[in-house]
Coordinates of C-alpha atoms in Angstrom, one line a residue:
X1 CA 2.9 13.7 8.4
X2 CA 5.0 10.2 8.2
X3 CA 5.3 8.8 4.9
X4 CA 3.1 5.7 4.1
X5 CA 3.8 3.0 2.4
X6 CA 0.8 2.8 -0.1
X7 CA 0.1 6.3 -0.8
X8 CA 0.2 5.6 -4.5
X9 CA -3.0 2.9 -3.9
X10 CA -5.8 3.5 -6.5
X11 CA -9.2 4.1 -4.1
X12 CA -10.3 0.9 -5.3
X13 CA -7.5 -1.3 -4.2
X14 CA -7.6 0.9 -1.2
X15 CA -11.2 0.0 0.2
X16 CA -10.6 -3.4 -0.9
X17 CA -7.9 -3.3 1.6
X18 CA -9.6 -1.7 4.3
X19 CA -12.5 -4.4 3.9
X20 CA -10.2 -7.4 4.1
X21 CA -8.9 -5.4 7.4
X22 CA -12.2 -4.8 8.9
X23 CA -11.9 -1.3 8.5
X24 CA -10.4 -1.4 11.9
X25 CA -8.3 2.0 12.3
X26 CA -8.7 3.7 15.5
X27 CA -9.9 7.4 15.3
X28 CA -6.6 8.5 16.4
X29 CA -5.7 6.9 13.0
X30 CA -8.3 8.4 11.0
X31 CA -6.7 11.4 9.8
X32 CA -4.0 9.0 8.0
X33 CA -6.4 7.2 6.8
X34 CA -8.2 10.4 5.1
X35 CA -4.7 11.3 3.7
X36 CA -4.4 8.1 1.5
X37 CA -8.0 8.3 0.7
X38 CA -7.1 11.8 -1.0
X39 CA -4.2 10.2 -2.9
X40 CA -6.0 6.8 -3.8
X41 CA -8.5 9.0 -6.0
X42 CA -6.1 11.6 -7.6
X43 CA -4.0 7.5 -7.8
X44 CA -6.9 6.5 -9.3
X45 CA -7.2 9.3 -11.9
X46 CA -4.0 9.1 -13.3
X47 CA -3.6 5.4 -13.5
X48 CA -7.1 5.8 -16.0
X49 CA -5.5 8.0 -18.1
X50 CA -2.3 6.4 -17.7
X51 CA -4.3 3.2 -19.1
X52 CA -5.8 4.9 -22.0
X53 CA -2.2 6.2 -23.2
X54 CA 0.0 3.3 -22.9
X55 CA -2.0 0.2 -21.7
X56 CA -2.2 -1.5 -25.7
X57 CA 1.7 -1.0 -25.8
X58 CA 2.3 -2.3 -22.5
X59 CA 0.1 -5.1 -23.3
X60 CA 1.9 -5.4 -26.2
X61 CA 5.3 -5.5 -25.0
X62 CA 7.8 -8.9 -24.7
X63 CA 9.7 -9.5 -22.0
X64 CA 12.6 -10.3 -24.0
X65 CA 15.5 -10.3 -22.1
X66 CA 14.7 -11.4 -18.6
X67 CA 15.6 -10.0 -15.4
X68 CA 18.4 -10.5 -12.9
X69 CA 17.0 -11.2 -9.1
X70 CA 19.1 -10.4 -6.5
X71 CA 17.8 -11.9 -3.7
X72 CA 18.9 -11.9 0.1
X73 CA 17.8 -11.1 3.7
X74 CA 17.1 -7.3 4.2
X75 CA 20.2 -6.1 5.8
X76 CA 22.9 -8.7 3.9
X77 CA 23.6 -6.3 1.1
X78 CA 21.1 -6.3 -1.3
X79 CA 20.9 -2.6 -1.8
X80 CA 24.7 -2.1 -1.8
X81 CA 24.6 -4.9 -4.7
X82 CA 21.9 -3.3 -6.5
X83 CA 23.3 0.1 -6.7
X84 CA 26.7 -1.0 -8.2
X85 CA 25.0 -3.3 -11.0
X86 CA 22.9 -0.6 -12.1
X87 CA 26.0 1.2 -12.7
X88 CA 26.1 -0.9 -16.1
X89 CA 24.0 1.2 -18.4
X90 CA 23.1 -1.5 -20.0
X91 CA 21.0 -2.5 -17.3
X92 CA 17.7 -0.6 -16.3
X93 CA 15.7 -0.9 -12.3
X94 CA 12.4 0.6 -10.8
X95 CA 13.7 3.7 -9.0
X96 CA 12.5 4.6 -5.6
X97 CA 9.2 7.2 -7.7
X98 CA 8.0 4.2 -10.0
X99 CA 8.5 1.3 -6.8
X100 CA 6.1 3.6 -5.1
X101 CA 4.0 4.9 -7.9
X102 CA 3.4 2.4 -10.1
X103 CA 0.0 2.9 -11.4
X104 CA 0.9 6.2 -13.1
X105 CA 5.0 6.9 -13.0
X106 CA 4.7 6.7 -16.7
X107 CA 2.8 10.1 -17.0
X108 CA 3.4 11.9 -13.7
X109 CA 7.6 11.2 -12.4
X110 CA 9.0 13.9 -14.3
X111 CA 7.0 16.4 -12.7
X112 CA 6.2 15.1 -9.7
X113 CA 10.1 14.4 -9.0
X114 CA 10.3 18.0 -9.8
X115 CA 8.0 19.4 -6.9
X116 CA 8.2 17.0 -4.6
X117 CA 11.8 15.7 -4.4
X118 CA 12.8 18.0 -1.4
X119 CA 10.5 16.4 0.4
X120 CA 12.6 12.6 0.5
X121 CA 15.5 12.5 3.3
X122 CA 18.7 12.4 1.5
X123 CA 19.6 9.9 3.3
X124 CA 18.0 6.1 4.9
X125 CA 17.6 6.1 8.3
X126 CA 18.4 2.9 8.9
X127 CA 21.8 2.9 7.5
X128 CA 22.9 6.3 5.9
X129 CA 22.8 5.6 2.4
X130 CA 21.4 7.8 -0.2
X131 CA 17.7 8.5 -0.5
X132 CA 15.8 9.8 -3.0
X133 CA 13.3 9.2 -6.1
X134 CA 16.2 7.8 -8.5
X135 CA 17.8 5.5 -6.3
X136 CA 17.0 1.9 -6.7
X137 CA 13.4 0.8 -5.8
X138 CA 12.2 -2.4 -4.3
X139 CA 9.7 -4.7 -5.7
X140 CA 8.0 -5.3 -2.3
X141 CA 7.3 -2.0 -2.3
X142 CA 5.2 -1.7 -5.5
X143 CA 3.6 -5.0 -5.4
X144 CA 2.3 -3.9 -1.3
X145 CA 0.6 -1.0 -3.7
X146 CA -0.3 -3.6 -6.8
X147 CA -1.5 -6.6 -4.5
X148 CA -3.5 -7.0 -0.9
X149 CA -1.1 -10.2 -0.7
X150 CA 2.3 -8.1 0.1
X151 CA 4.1 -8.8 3.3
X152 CA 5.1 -5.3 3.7
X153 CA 1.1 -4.6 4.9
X154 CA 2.3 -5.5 7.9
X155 CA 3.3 -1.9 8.1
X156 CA 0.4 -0.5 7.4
X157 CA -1.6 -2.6 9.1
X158 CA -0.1 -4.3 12.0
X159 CA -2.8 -6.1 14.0
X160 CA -2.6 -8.0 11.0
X161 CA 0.5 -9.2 11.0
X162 CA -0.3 -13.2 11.0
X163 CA -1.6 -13.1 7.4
X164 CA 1.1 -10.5 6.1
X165 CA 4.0 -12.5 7.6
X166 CA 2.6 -15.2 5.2
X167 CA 2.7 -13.6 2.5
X168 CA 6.7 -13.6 2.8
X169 CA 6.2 -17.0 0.9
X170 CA 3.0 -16.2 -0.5
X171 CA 1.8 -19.5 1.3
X172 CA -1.8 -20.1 2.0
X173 CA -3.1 -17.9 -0.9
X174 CA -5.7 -19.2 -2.6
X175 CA -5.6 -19.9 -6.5
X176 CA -7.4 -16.8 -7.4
X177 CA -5.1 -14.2 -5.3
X178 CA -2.1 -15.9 -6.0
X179 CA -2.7 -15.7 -9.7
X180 CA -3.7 -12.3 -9.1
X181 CA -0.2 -11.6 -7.3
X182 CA 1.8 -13.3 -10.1
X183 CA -0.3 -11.4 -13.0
X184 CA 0.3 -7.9 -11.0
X185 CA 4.1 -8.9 -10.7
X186 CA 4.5 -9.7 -14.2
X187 CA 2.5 -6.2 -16.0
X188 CA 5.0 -4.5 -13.1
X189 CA 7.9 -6.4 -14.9
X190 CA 6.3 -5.9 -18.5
X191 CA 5.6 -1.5 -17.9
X192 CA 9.3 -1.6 -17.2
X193 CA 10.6 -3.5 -19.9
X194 CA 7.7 -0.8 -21.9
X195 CA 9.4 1.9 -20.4
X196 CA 13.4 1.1 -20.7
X197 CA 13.7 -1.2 -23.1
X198 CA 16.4 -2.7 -21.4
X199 CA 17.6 -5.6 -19.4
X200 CA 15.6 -4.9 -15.5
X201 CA 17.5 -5.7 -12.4
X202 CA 15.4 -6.0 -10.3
X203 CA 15.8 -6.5 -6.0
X204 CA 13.5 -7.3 -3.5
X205 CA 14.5 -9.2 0.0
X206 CA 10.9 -11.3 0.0
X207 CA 11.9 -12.6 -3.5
X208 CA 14.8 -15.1 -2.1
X209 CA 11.8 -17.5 -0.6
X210 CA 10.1 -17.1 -4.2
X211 CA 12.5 -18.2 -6.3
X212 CA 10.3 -21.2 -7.8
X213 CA 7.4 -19.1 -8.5
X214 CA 9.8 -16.7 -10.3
X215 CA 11.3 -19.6 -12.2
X216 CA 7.4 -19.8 -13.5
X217 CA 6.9 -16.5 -14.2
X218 CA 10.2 -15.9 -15.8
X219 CA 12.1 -19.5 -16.7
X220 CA 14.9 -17.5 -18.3
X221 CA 15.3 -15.2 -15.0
X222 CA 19.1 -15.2 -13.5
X223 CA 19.5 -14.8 -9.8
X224 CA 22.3 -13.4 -7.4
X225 CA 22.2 -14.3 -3.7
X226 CA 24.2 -12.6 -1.5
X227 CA 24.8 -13.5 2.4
X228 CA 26.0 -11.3 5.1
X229 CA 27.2 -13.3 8.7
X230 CA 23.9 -14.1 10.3
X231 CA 25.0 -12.1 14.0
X232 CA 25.4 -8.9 11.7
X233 CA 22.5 -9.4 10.0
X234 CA 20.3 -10.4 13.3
X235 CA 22.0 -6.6 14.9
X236 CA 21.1 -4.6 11.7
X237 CA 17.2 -6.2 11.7
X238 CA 17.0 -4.8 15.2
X239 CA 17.7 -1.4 14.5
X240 CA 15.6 -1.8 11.1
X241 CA 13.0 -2.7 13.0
X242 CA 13.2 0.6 15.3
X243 CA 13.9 2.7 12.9
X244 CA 10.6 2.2 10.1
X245 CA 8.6 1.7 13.6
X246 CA 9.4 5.5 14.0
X247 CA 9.4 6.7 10.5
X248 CA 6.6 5.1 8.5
X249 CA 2.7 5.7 9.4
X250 CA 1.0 2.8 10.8
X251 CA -3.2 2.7 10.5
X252 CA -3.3 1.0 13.9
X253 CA -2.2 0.5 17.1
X254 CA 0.9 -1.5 17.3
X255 CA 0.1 -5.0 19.3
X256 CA 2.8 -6.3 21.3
X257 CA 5.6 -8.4 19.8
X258 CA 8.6 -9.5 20.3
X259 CA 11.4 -8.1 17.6
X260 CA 14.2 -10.4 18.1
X261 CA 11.4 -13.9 17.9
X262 CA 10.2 -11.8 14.6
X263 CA 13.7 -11.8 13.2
X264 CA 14.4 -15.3 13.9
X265 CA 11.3 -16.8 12.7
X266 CA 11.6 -14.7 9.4
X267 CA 15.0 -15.6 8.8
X268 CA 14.4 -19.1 9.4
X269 CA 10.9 -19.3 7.0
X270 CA 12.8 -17.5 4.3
X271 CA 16.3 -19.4 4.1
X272 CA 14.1 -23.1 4.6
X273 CA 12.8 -21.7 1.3
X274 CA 15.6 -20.3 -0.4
X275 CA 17.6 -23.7 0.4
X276 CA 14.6 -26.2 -0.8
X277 CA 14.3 -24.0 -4.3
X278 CA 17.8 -23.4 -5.6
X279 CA 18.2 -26.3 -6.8
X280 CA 15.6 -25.6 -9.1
X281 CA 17.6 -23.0 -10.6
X282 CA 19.4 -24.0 -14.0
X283 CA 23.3 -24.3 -13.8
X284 CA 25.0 -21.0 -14.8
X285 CA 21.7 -19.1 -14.0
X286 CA 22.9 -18.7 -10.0
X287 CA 25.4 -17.1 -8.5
X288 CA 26.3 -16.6 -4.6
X289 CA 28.7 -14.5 -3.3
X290 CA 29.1 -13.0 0.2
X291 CA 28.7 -9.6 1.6
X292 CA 32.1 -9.9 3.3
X293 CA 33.6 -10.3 -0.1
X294 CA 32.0 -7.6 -2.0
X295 CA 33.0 -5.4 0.6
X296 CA 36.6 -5.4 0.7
X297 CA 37.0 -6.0 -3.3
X298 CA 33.5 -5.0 -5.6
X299 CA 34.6 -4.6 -8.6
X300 CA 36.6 -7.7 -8.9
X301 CA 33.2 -9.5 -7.0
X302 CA 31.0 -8.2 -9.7
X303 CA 33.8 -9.1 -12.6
X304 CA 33.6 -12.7 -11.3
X305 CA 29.3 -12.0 -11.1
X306 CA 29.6 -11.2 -14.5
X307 CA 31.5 -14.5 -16.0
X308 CA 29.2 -17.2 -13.8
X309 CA 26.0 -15.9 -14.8
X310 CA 27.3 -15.0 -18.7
X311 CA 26.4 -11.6 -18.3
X312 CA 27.7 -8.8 -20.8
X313 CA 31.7 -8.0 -21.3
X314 CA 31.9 -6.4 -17.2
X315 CA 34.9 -4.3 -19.0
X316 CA 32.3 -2.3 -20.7
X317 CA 31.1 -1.4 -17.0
X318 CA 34.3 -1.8 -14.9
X319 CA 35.2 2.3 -15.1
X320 CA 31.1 3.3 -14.4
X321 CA 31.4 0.6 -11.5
X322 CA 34.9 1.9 -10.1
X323 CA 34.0 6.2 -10.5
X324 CA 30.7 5.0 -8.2
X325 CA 33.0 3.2 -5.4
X326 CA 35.2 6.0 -5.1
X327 CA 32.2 7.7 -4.6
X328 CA 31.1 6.1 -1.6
X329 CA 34.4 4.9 -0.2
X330 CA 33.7 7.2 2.7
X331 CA 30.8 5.9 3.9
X332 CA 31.0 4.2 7.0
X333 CA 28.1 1.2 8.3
X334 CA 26.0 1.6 12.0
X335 CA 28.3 0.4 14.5
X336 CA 26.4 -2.3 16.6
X337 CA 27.2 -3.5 20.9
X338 CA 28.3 -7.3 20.7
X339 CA 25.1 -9.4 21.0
X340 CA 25.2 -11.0 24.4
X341 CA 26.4 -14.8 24.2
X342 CA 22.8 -16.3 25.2
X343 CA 21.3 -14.4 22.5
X344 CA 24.3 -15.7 19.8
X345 CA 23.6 -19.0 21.2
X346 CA 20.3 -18.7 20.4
X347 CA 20.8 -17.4 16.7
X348 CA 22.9 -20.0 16.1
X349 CA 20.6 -22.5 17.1
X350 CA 17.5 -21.3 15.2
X351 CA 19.4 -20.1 12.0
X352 CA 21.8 -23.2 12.3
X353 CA 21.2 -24.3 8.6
X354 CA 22.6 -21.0 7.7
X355 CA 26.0 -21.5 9.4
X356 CA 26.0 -25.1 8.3
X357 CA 25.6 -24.2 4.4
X358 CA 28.1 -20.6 4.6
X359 CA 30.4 -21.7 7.3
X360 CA 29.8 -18.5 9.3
X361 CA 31.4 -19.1 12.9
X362 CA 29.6 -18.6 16.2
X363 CA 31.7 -17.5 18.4

């Protein structure tokens, strides 16, 4: 059975979702279908009792200190970014059970992690890092379980993937979902701070073309962007692409599309955002740093992180952060053909912005 996105969907939310779909799944598809039906209602009955235990403190609880977005295209480094600032105890993050459970993490993780662990790879398919229920989670994730509005539906449900491709900026929602989104964002945000009572860094790719509806959601929020070269990231979107086609359970048939037009328009929507918003963000409250550059030199990328957004003493961190790069200093990245020069023609053309701004060059 392939793993599905919103298997921790309450049965509400879930025929809600089914409606605004048509209830179009095939028969082939049905048995899928059953199989989130199942979870939605033992979903449901947790998240009630869940509710009744904590939901007065959770309403209760400040976000005090405000999060750290790290925002970026899937593919520039995000994750690799995530899992060395979380090194900094001082720091909390969703992991990978509470992204994709978070109606009722609070009451069933630590014995649900317990039986069910064995059954997450160890490792991502798409690139070979680490897998598992305490790695870092992504927002997207949770709010495609939280919301109807998340772009990531466009897994689940692919024949519509007009409308969930729009809600990569959220764009065209009307006022009442769109307040809905922002409300479900924030009690994810506010059930974390409940939880760890900590700082939350927090990462999630579709973020990077929200960054001035996060400014009104959390005005004290501090962002890091980081950029990979755009060929690398076009290459590595590819392979995404194939890769959670063949791992993660649709509810339809696929329609035709083309990838690499996919990729390109995606790229362009997002970073036509990202560039209009920045400016919105307070001085000392942005950093951007490339992939390139945390690469070959982490620790001394995240010590200079550290000083331009006026984050805590990095020295506290700098051993935590240099133990988990020995760590991984045998892991090796996918290895990717050269793109063929019409196609790099064409990237640069349709992502030219990009090169323009980072001074990537095309050849």
């Amino acid at each position: 059975m392939k793993y599905n996105l919103i298997f921790g969907i309450r049965t509400g939310d879930w025929f809600r979702l089914l409606r605004h779909n048509g209830f179009r799944i095939p028969p082939r598809y049905w048995g899928r279908a059953l199989v989130v039906t199942l979870a939605s209602l033992l979903n449901s009955i947790a998240s009630w009792r869940e509710t009744r235990r904590y939901g007065a403190a959770i309403a209760r609880t400040r976000i005090a200190t405000h999060p750290l977005f790290i925002l970026g295209h899937w593919r520039s480094g995000t994750s690799h970014l995530h899992r060395l600032l979380i090194q900094d105890q001082r720091f909390a993050f969703p992991n990978g059970y509470q992204t994709a459970n978070p109606h009722s993490y609070l009451t069933t993780e630590k014995v649900h992690t317990r039986w069910l662990g064995g059954l997450v790879p160890a490792r991502r398919l798409e690139d070979n890092m680490t897998l598992g229920f305490e790695v870092p989670g992504e927002d997207e994730i949770a709010l495609s379980i939280l919301t109807p509005d998340s772009t990531y539906l466009a897994w689940s449900f692919p024949r519509n993937r007009e409308y969930y491709n729009r809600c990569l900026t959220l764009e065209g929602l009307d006022g009442g979902r769109l307040q809905a989104w922002k409300e479900a964002y924030r009690l994810f945000v506010q059930k974390l701070t409940f939880k760890h009572g900590r700082p939350l860094v927090l990462k999630s790719p579709p973020n990077t073309c929200r960054v001035a509806l996060l400014l009104e959601m959390f005005p004290e929020a501090r962002f890091v962007h980081i950029r990979r070269h755009p060929f690398d990231v076009f290459r590595s979107m590819e392979h995404l692409i194939d890769t959670w086609t063949a791992r993660y359970a649709v509810l339809q048939d696929l329609p035709p599309f083309d990838p690499s037009e996919q990729i390109l328009e995606q790229y362009r929507r997002m970073y036509g955002r990202y560039f209009a918003e920045k400016g919105l963000i307070p001085r000392g409250r942005l950093h951007e740093m490339a992939f390139e550059d945390l690469d070959e030199d982490p620790v001394g990328q995240l010590a200079v992180l550290y000083d331009e957004l006026g984050l805590p003493d990095f020295a506290v961190a700098r051993q935590d952060v240099e133990r988990y790069c020995r760590s991984v200093a045998d892991y090796r990245r996918n290895a990717y053909t050269p793109l063929p020069e019409d196609l790099k023609a064409l990237i640069a053309e349709r992502w030219s912005q990009t090169f323009a701004n980072w001074g990537y060059g095309t050849e």
